[in-house]
Tab-separated table of C-alpha atoms in Angstrom:
chain	number	residue	atom	x	y	z
N	1	CYS	CA	106.915	110.184	93.452
N	2	ALA	CA	108.897	113.366	93.958
N	3	CYS	CA	107.808	116.601	95.693
N	4	VAL	CA	105.107	116.999	98.290
N	5	ARG	CA	103.009	120.096	98.226
N	6	VAL	CA	100.530	121.580	100.718
N	7	CYS	CA	97.074	123.060	99.947
N	8	VAL	CA	94.689	124.483	102.484
N	9	SER	CA	90.951	123.974	102.001
N	10	VAL	CA	87.848	125.392	103.702
N	11	PRO	CA	87.853	124.888	107.568
N	12	THR	CA	85.570	122.257	109.100
N	13	ALA	CA	86.080	120.909	112.598
N	14	GLY	CA	89.564	122.378	112.332
N	15	ARG	CA	91.598	123.359	109.338
N	16	HIS	CA	91.673	120.687	106.626
N	17	LEU	CA	94.904	120.062	104.876
N	18	MET	CA	95.462	117.933	101.773
N	19	LEU	CA	99.016	116.978	101.166
N	20	ALA	CA	100.053	115.405	97.842
N	21	PRO	CA	101.507	114.617	94.984
N	22	PRO	CA	98.130	113.549	93.668
N	23	PRO	CA	96.773	110.953	93.936
N	24	ASN	CA	98.824	110.343	97.072
N	25	THR	CA	97.185	112.310	99.939
N	26	ALA	CA	97.189	112.926	103.660
N	27	THR	CA	94.300	114.547	105.494
N	28	VAL	CA	95.146	116.542	108.549
N	29	TYR	CA	92.974	118.620	110.920
N	30	ILE	CA	94.327	121.526	113.019
N	31	PHE	CA	92.866	122.021	116.492
N	32	VAL	CA	93.569	124.898	118.799
N	33	VAL	CA	92.132	123.766	122.170
N	34	PRO	CA	93.827	123.216	124.596
N	35	CYS	CA	96.866	123.967	122.410
N	36	LYS	CA	97.474	123.870	118.666
N	37	ARG	CA	97.534	120.209	117.590
N	38	LEU	CA	97.593	118.609	114.150
N	39	ARG	CA	95.804	115.287	113.811
N	40	VAL	CA	96.548	113.025	110.888
N	41	CYS	CA	93.378	111.325	109.984
N	42	GLN	CA	94.219	109.673	106.682
N	43	VAL	CA	97.242	108.854	104.496
N	44	PHE	CA	96.917	107.182	101.181
N	45	VAL	CA	99.766	106.210	98.824
N	46	VAL	CA	98.780	104.557	95.530
N	47	PRO	CA	100.283	101.163	94.955
N	48	ARG	CA	102.630	102.244	92.124
N	49	HIS	CA	104.293	104.844	94.481
N	50	GLN	CA	104.544	102.604	97.546
N	51	ARG	CA	108.013	101.628	98.935
N	52	GLN	CA	109.484	104.804	97.369
N	53	GLY	CA	109.479	107.011	100.408
N	54	VAL	CA	106.316	108.926	99.538
N	55	GLY	CA	104.623	108.091	102.837
N	56	ALA	CA	107.701	109.383	104.657
N	57	GLN	CA	107.624	112.611	102.436
N	58	LEU	CA	103.987	113.127	103.378
N	59	LEU	CA	104.642	112.750	107.115
N	60	ASP	CA	107.723	115.084	106.874
N	61	ALA	CA	105.402	117.646	105.071
N	62	ILE	CA	102.913	117.312	107.934
N	63	TYR	CA	105.617	118.103	110.472
N	64	ALA	CA	106.828	120.997	108.443
N	65	GLU	CA	103.254	122.379	108.261
N	66	ALA	CA	102.939	121.975	112.050
N	67	LYS	CA	106.070	123.960	112.631
N	68	LYS	CA	104.921	126.696	110.234
N	69	GLU	CA	101.482	126.789	112.138
N	70	GLY	CA	103.188	127.009	115.536
N	71	GLY	CA	101.790	123.631	116.525
N	72	ALA	CA	102.665	121.992	119.813
N	73	GLU	CA	101.857	118.349	118.709
N	74	VAL	CA	101.224	116.082	115.878
N	75	ASN	CA	99.220	112.942	116.572
N	76	VAL	CA	97.654	110.208	114.477
N	77	GLU	CA	94.109	108.875	114.662
N	78	ASP	CA	94.009	105.126	115.049
N	79	PRO	CA	97.157	104.346	113.091
N	80	CYS	CA	97.563	100.870	111.506
N	81	ALA	CA	100.665	98.927	112.395
N	82	ALA	CA	102.452	99.768	109.157
N	83	PHE	CA	101.916	103.579	109.657
N	84	SER	CA	103.072	103.326	113.256
N	85	LYS	CA	106.325	101.830	111.996
N	86	LEU	CA	106.692	104.382	109.343
N	87	ARG	CA	106.167	107.190	111.860
N	88	ASP	CA	108.654	105.559	114.295
N	89	VAL	CA	111.306	105.569	111.536
N	90	VAL	CA	110.592	109.149	110.489
N	91	ASP	CA	110.630	110.403	114.116
N	92	ALA	CA	113.915	108.567	114.791
N	93	ARG	CA	115.481	110.143	111.758
N	94	ARG	CA	114.348	113.542	112.873
N	95	ALA	CA	115.569	113.014	116.462
N	96	GLY	CA	119.200	113.577	115.677
N	97	THR	CA	120.187	114.992	119.138
N	98	LEU	CA	118.207	112.514	121.197
N	99	ARG	CA	119.425	109.529	118.987
N	100	ALA	CA	123.087	110.574	119.334
N	101	HIS	CA	122.820	110.759	123.072
N	102	ILE	CA	121.136	107.400	123.335
N	103	ASP	CA	123.690	105.784	120.956
N	104	LYS	CA	126.610	107.305	122.932
N	105	SER	CA	125.245	106.126	126.224
N	106	GLY	CA	124.721	102.587	124.926
N	107	GLY	CA	120.951	102.776	125.506
N	108	ALA	CA	120.657	104.577	128.756
N	109	MET	CA	117.402	106.372	129.541
N	110	PRO	CA	117.643	110.055	128.739
N	111	SER	CA	117.135	112.638	131.491
N	112	ALA	CA	113.729	114.321	132.066
N	113	ALA	CA	115.141	117.614	130.616
N	114	GLN	CA	116.362	115.797	127.431
N	115	LEU	CA	112.977	114.126	126.987
N	116	ALA	CA	111.040	117.375	127.432
N	117	GLN	CA	113.275	119.085	124.949
N	118	ALA	CA	112.801	116.303	122.344
N	119	GLN	CA	109.027	116.224	122.899
N	120	THR	CA	108.862	119.988	122.219
N	121	GLU	CA	111.229	120.108	119.216
N	122	LEU	CA	109.753	116.989	117.551
N	123	LEU	CA	106.109	117.895	118.275
N	124	LEU	CA	105.443	114.479	119.766
N	125	SER	CA	102.616	113.295	122.065
N	126	LYS	CA	103.769	111.649	125.308
N	127	GLU	CA	102.856	108.225	123.957
N	128	GLN	CA	104.772	108.680	120.724
N	129	LEU	CA	107.830	109.988	122.576
N	130	GLN	CA	107.764	106.829	124.696
N	131	ARG	CA	107.724	104.710	121.594
N	132	LEU	CA	110.552	106.675	120.018
N	133	VAL	CA	112.716	106.365	123.176
N	134	GLU	CA	112.069	102.660	123.406
N	135	LEU	CA	112.975	102.168	119.736
N	136	LEU	CA	116.247	104.141	120.009
N	137	ARG	CA	117.112	102.518	123.327
N	138	MET	CA	116.557	99.000	121.975
N	139	ARG	CA	118.663	99.839	118.957
N	140	ALA	CA	121.485	101.065	121.011
N	141	LEU	CA	121.363	98.218	123.518
N	142	GLU	CA	121.324	95.526	120.858
N	143	ALA	CA	124.271	97.181	119.097
N	144	SER	CA	126.453	97.808	122.199
N	145	GLY	CA	126.519	94.334	123.755
N	146	ALA	CA	124.533	95.404	126.738
N	147	SER	CA	124.728	93.585	130.033
N	148	ALA	CA	122.068	91.077	130.965
N	149	GLU	CA	120.898	93.431	133.703
N	150	ALA	CA	120.472	96.286	131.357
N	151	VAL	CA	118.579	94.083	128.942
N	152	THR	CA	116.283	92.875	131.707
N	153	THR	CA	115.628	96.359	132.994
N	154	PHE	CA	114.717	97.532	129.574
N	155	ARG	CA	112.330	94.673	128.973
N	156	VAL	CA	110.599	95.203	132.356
N	157	GLU	CA	110.119	98.946	131.644
N	158	CYS	CA	108.548	98.209	128.316
N	159	LYS	CA	106.195	95.618	129.846
N	160	ARG	CA	105.239	98.015	132.629
N	161	ARG	CA	104.209	100.514	129.976
N	162	LEU	CA	102.267	97.920	127.941
N	163	LEU	CA	100.541	96.707	131.140
N	164	LYS	CA	99.441	100.373	131.911
N	165	VAL	CA	98.133	100.884	128.344
N	166	HIS	CA	96.293	97.582	128.182
N	167	ASN	CA	95.343	97.283	131.842
N	168	GLU	CA	91.613	97.177	131.237
N	169	ASP	CA	92.077	94.057	129.107
N	170	LEU	CA	94.861	92.369	131.080
N	171	GLN	CA	93.972	92.984	134.652
N	172	PRO	CA	90.913	90.628	134.793
N	173	LEU	CA	92.906	87.758	133.431
N	174	PRO	CA	94.468	85.043	135.728
N	175	THR	CA	98.054	85.757	136.409
N	176	PRO	CA	99.673	83.101	134.220
N	177	GLU	CA	97.540	84.131	131.203
N	178	ARG	CA	98.153	87.865	131.889
N	179	LYS	CA	101.891	87.226	131.925
N	180	ARG	CA	101.808	85.280	128.773
N	181	LYS	CA	99.732	87.878	126.880
N	182	LEU	CA	102.065	90.588	128.172
N	183	ALA	CA	105.094	88.637	126.924
N	184	ASP	CA	103.486	88.271	123.501
N	185	MET	CA	102.755	91.981	123.347
N	186	TYR	CA	106.416	92.674	124.219
N	187	GLU	CA	107.692	90.326	121.558
N	188	GLN	CA	105.408	91.941	118.935
N	189	LEU	CA	106.590	95.390	120.052
N	190	ALA	CA	110.212	94.441	120.004
N	191	GLY	CA	109.883	92.874	116.561
N	192	GLY	CA	108.422	96.111	115.100
N	193	TYR	CA	111.209	98.100	116.782
N	194	ARG	CA	113.862	95.823	115.162
N	195	GLU	CA	112.276	96.323	111.745
N	196	CYS	CA	112.531	100.119	112.264
N	197	ALA	CA	116.121	99.788	113.532
N	198	GLN	CA	117.244	97.965	110.433
N	199	LYS	CA	116.011	100.919	108.317
N	200	LEU	CA	117.943	103.333	110.580
N	201	GLY	CA	121.146	101.340	110.468
N	202	LYS	CA	123.437	100.567	113.371
N	203	PRO	CA	125.013	103.158	115.596
N	204	ALA	CA	128.574	103.847	114.605
N	205	GLN	CA	131.157	101.089	115.451
N	206	ALA	CA	128.529	98.909	116.988
N	207	ASP	CA	128.411	95.070	116.955
N	208	HIS	CA	124.974	93.445	116.774
N	209	TYR	CA	123.517	91.920	120.054
N	210	GLN	CA	119.899	90.902	120.103
N	211	LEU	CA	117.724	91.350	123.159
N	212	GLU	CA	116.005	88.140	124.170
């Protein structure tokens, strides 16, 4: 593993970037309508280089390229669960100011202005920003010994977002089944966030407290 380099090839639907060290690659397209966006279409890390931080290096290089290009957003086309978690961790590490605010507040929701600033600085889509904020809030809430009321409020907010995202599949179901599936979705989401939080480490001087 080691350095990541960027090469630009002939344009197709957008500009096509190959990021390496070979044979590890990431394929990214640059689109300019309605604003300049970079879409990650493929990331491949050979088995012998996995779990060495190469995937994170590739994603960091993509963000660096987006900054250089004046991009407004980086998004990912149909990410698998493993890549979603990798991106969550990379974004959380990049979000120093937002992370510090959420840690200091014990998991409180940032203001609209803080969210807008983070979205612009981190080049995130609205959906990815929501995931990032949920991850950081859960990490802070579980570390701070949050009240039962704060825990319940956070869980309800997450479920509302999940219901909105998956409304087409969930709405036709009978109410008991819909609630059960929504609860399962939340537990899966929370489990993924906890995996990411372990890689980030606890907020300073925080005792562990797990949301239920």
